[in-house]
Amino acid sequence: MQSFEYASPTTLQEALSLLSTQWGEVDILAGGTDLLALMKDYIHTPKRVVNIKGIKELGGIQQTSAGLRIGAIVTIRELLENELVQKEYPALIQAARGIRGMQLRNMGTIGGDLCQRPRCWYFRNGFGLLALKDGKSLIPDGENRYHAIFPQGQAYFVSASSFGPPLIALGARVKLASTGGTRELPVEQFFVAPQREGEREIALKPNEILTEILVPPAKGVRNATYEIRPDEGVNWPLVTASVALRMEGNRVASARIVMGHVGPTPVQAVKAAAWLKGKQITEAVAEEAGRRAVEGAKPLSQNGYKVQLAQVAVKRALLAAVAK
Amino acid sequence: MSRPQKRGTTTRRHGVSRRSFIRGVSLGTGALQAGLFPLTLDAAQSAAKVVGPGPVEVTLWVNGKQHTLKVEPRVTLLDALRDRLGIVGPKRSCDRGTCGSCTVLLDGKAVYACSILAIDAAGKNIQTPEILGEGSEPDVVARAFVNQDAMQCGYCTPGFAIAVKAFLEKYPNPTDELIKEELSGNLCRCGTYVGIRRAIYEAAKHMGGRNG
Amino acid sequence: MAEYRWPPVNQRRVIGRPVNRVDGLVKVTGRATYSSDVRRPGMLYAALLTCPYAHARVRSIDVSEAERSPGVRAVQVLAPAGTEINWAGADVAMVAAETEEQARDAVRKIKVDYEVLPHLVKEFDLSRAQAMNRAKPSGEAVTGDPDQALKEADVVFEGEYTIPVITHSCLQPHGQVVAWGEKEIEFFANTQAVSTVGADLAKALEVPAEIVHVQQHSVGGAYGSKFQAESWAAAAARLSKAAGGRPVWFHLDRRTELEVAGCRPSYRARIKIGAKKDGTITVWDSQSWATGGFTGGGLSANLLPFVFVKIPNKRFNHTAVSVNTAPARAWRAPNFPQVAFLTCAALEDLAAQMKMDPLELFLKNVQYTDRPEVYAWQLKKAAELIEWQKKWHPRGQGEKGPVKTGLGIGIGTWGGLGHAAQCRTRIHPDGTVEIELGSQDLGTGTRTVICQVAAESLGLRVGDIRLKIGDNRYPVAGASGGSTTVGGVSAATRRSTLNALDELFKRVAPSLGVSPDQLEAVDGRIRVKGDPSKSLSWKEACQKIGNSPIEAMGANDPKSPGGLISGGVGGVQMAEVRVDTETGQVRLNKLVIVQDCGMIINPKTAESQCYGAATMSICAALMEERIMDQLTGRFINAAYDFYRIASIMDVGEIVVHLDNRPEHDARGVIGLGEPPVVPTIAAISNAVANAIGVRVPEVPITPDRVLAALARRKA
């Protein structure tokens, strides 16, 4: 780890004043479960680290008229144990349950989950997020069993976020603060696919802090997350799917289907979701929706199996959402 | 967490309030050394609160004892405990927050000491696996690990045992499902999981749980 | 005492009891000391620069900036200009500084100019390996007439199977603390060879062996990867010397540990088996290739077919492939888990092709093993414990839904015996008993079994024994490898303690008015055989010793092991798995282990050996794999978030049945470290095939491979 200066401000304004306008100079520390590893591997070499865990206004989960407000430094543990979340947002609880291990649950934060860097092994081995060599990505001809089946341009890594897919399915927004003020983005616009080395995979600017997540009310919205894991350990899932279904009686009025770990951003299955409109979720309908969700997938040499996994994850998430 | 104490409580910091040592970090020692850094960093308004990159005085409360030491902000809690304080029960193995050998309790919660900066743990109540042997008799979790032969080389064992301790404090009635979700963050290469599972249930029984 | 025997079963008081391991509490409470826990006054920390390329030549190396870096006390160049480096992760330079952070900072200031050379890191691309002249045939061995036998066979099965390189992955990385002082080199080691690793270091440093003092309390995993002194130990010693004798701490980081500090060879084999209609195998014909890293990967003819060695017609053909990765090291039962998988998978596939119950096929062919009766009994016992008759179904004909269960068989063998070991027993006039051996406890329970043997001999309790191991100034004991430790140390301890007791009898006999041969040591007393009323407590008896303690040696000589120990075991395992055929996820429901191991000193630690060994092979069967990237030449998954080993609930129910029927007990002690690691992968792979109706030909059996196999079956 390269040495750095450190601050642990207690107000958001103080924290914002410590940020930089350029990536790479300052890193924001919350749970630390990703950042410290990145720094130890010299993937990140910030000159300053700003610990935001002491900023009270970034914590807490509250019910508001617009839905649920989840502070960025809310831990996975707090989220799992929150009754408001448990009551209306099984998709979030199921995603949180996929984050295994007491330690990660106690340390990791929801903001950290959204801002964590991808797990692509070329990136983690120092070959860059796009793993470019002479302008061309190493990944299509390399070891790509865990990579994107919905790549975007040269971006073949997959978003590592556990909460991105369910938050997008639920129509959540993130609030980003800078010294100039705050802005809000739908979560789906928070994730981006960089096309040049050095660009980030999130829309956050280096002088901004993700302060909170706003999740619309989900009363009557059937929602679920289904993860396909390689084993029972602390590992990233191979594929996940989150769904949110606004129902009219037992028929779907509108739907969102979002797949995780299949592309550089969470991937929305827009057509499959539209197809669900007016339908009752049966095994056959769920299966067909799964098939439609993976249309257009462009698997690489070693990750064709993820197409089937995504299809199954969508099917099972839909069935879980409507299960009693 | 040795026997005389109540479940979930932590050793009191005698006579020292949390406020009085302001997260244990002495602010004066490592004022911003602006010269080291390019001018893109504008810290003017907050300069007083920025410390490092040189050594900073930090107070760590470990197993009820106060330690004041000078460490750079980049030093992890694990390395501070092991290399500066000689508290070697927490082990370094992956050093990337995946294996659990470094597990300690921070204000009663299991965390990876390799993935926390020492300066960030300042002022908090840190408990290491050594506490399992500090009471008048060994902790029930330690005894259950021995009875069930829940160890071989023993390198993962202290971190595993302290994680189990925190787990049972939180879930006095463990189930396999809870064990799977909460204790999968500790790896054992010798393959002692069968014994550890038995030790969890044995200790739960002695701690008064129903599922022991 | 002319003859050394174990007491008959009904007279054992300590041996055979499930005693808690003696260092258990020390370990669990964080008080056991590993080399990485050693803290010495003035200790420096070292950091290592390794090569990022799989194949390169060092054009130049400049350490001047590192030498000037804050806190640095010494720098060693390990790959000077001109050095050809043959794998990524190889040593380049090492720095010692006041703190580890400073040492790492300095390492990053070393400037190396590499000439990057072409590399090969994927062994299964045989044509590329041949084109690069990296594939070396290691000969052909033929028994009988395999070609004729294949023509005459009623059934011929052909299959191809693959098992990748995996690492040792010790949770305590390799490393040590070493201090090169004026008179001696203190070497706080991390080794499975306490008595020999000092001389190994001395040789590297070109100093007399006697000046290296090795000490070790505990070692955090070894599994065959921690025999040698290592280049890092020598480098750290030189740094220590350069820094005026200050101790130098150095341990590998996780990435380098995975990259260079131990792996085992991969194998791929094309196997043809011919059989008669009744399932009797008549011919085996295999072509295999493998790598053990840069030095290639050998496999001798007597390892394939495995266990079924007496198949009358056999052809064995093997090619060793050299790749640009660190060399393989002995991995728990070297080569055996791999060849057990290759052999048992082919046998089970043959049974499936013949629509035969594989249990029947295995039983039919135990005649070709060295221990037909043992295997037949163990197969039946394991079948009973896993409820084979009730649960087995023909391949692929299980449940209707997407989740299928299946059963599979694996079979193994191992040698054992005992390494050369010396033990010294001292009985002091105050009654204290000291036992010394230059041995080590890898977590196998060595300390505990030595204490049990000594306590048994002397009629004492385990807690009465003061055991000292882990120092090369104690009597020489062998390295812990090949499951030879328990044999070596138990036989040496038995002889040493009985010799000491003989001497004690001599000193005590006059006061009890009998001859020494009429005495026995039981329950903390020395008493007259047949007349327990005439006795002295242990303490009283020891007061008769006089001023200087009784000291007696005892040895195990591998060339004449006597009746205390033995070698050669069988072992059968059966697995029950469930497979989600929509997702390819495999989970282990249950594993049954039936294992013979001679006389059992401690059933508790013996069972732990079985759980542990099987768990390591569960990892190999379902999750563990070194993934080399040909584009970058790197071990691309050298971190625990990608290099996966089992967590607590990845391991299903494990049932251990130690086969210690009287005929096994009578053979004496046999090591148990390796045998149970051997059959597991085969059992799990066969169970998956049984569940889903098709072989997944490559382990680990991950979702991608399961789905690919199912797709091939459909096609």
Tab-separated table of C-alpha atoms in Angstrom, chain B residues 140-152 160 164 167-168 172 174-176 179 183 191-207 211-212, chain C residues 18 20 590-593 603-612 615 648-649 651-658:
chain	number	residue	atom	x	y	z
B	140	VAL	CA	-16.777	-22.288	26.105
B	141	VAL	CA	-16.042	-21.793	22.425
B	142	ALA	CA	-12.367	-22.575	22.973
B	143	ARG	CA	-13.252	-25.668	24.972
B	144	ALA	CA	-15.734	-26.832	22.343
B	145	PHE	CA	-13.100	-26.432	19.624
B	146	VAL	CA	-10.720	-28.604	21.648
B	147	ASN	CA	-13.335	-31.215	22.534
B	148	GLN	CA	-14.465	-31.563	18.929
B	149	ASP	CA	-10.905	-31.467	17.574
B	150	ALA	CA	-12.004	-28.535	15.435
B	151	MET	CA	-8.474	-27.689	14.348
B	152	GLN	CA	-5.420	-29.157	12.741
B	160	PHE	CA	-12.442	-18.906	13.304
B	164	VAL	CA	-17.878	-18.383	16.154
B	167	PHE	CA	-21.826	-15.650	15.865
B	168	LEU	CA	-23.155	-17.412	18.959
B	172	PRO	CA	-27.729	-18.417	20.445
B	174	PRO	CA	-27.616	-21.717	15.444
B	175	THR	CA	-28.804	-23.608	12.399
B	176	ASP	CA	-26.879	-24.975	9.442
B	179	ILE	CA	-23.765	-21.135	9.805
B	183	LEU	CA	-19.488	-18.302	8.943
B	191	GLY	CA	-10.504	-29.249	6.366
B	192	THR	CA	-11.686	-29.051	9.970
B	193	TYR	CA	-15.181	-27.857	9.125
B	194	VAL	CA	-16.880	-31.015	10.397
B	195	GLY	CA	-15.324	-30.492	13.821
B	196	ILE	CA	-16.065	-26.775	13.771
B	197	ARG	CA	-19.735	-27.402	13.032
B	198	ARG	CA	-19.868	-29.779	15.972
B	199	ALA	CA	-18.033	-27.294	18.163
B	200	ILE	CA	-20.564	-24.572	17.274
B	201	TYR	CA	-23.442	-26.744	18.441
B	202	GLU	CA	-21.590	-27.904	21.543
B	203	ALA	CA	-20.740	-24.339	22.545
B	204	ALA	CA	-24.303	-23.215	21.819
B	205	LYS	CA	-25.546	-25.838	24.236
B	206	HIS	CA	-23.208	-24.615	26.964
B	207	MET	CA	-24.184	-21.038	26.294
B	211	ASN	CA	-30.183	-25.992	19.235
B	212	GLY	CA	-27.009	-27.246	20.895
C	18	PRO	CA	-10.024	-40.235	21.883
C	20	ASN	CA	-8.050	-34.155	23.082
C	590	LYS	CA	-22.730	-37.147	2.020
C	591	LEU	CA	-19.360	-38.810	1.863
C	592	VAL	CA	-18.603	-42.178	3.419
C	593	ILE	CA	-14.989	-42.997	4.211
C	603	PRO	CA	-9.362	-42.186	17.148
C	604	LYS	CA	-10.212	-38.498	17.534
C	605	THR	CA	-7.202	-37.144	15.665
C	606	ALA	CA	-7.359	-40.099	13.259
C	607	GLU	CA	-10.905	-39.195	12.288
C	608	SER	CA	-9.831	-35.571	11.915
C	609	GLN	CA	-7.226	-36.703	9.402
C	610	CYS	CA	-9.987	-38.354	7.392
C	611	TYR	CA	-12.281	-35.319	7.515
C	612	GLY	CA	-9.431	-33.034	6.552
C	615	THR	CA	-12.277	-31.996	2.526
C	648	ILE	CA	-17.876	-24.408	6.119
C	649	MET	CA	-21.068	-25.571	4.406
C	651	VAL	CA	-18.641	-29.859	2.923
C	652	GLY	CA	-21.609	-32.138	3.396
C	653	GLU	CA	-22.042	-34.854	5.947
C	654	ILE	CA	-18.908	-36.968	6.268
C	655	VAL	CA	-19.108	-40.426	7.815
C	656	VAL	CA	-15.807	-42.001	8.818
C	657	HIS	CA	-15.478	-45.688	9.468
C	658	LEU	CA	-11.987	-46.626	10.566
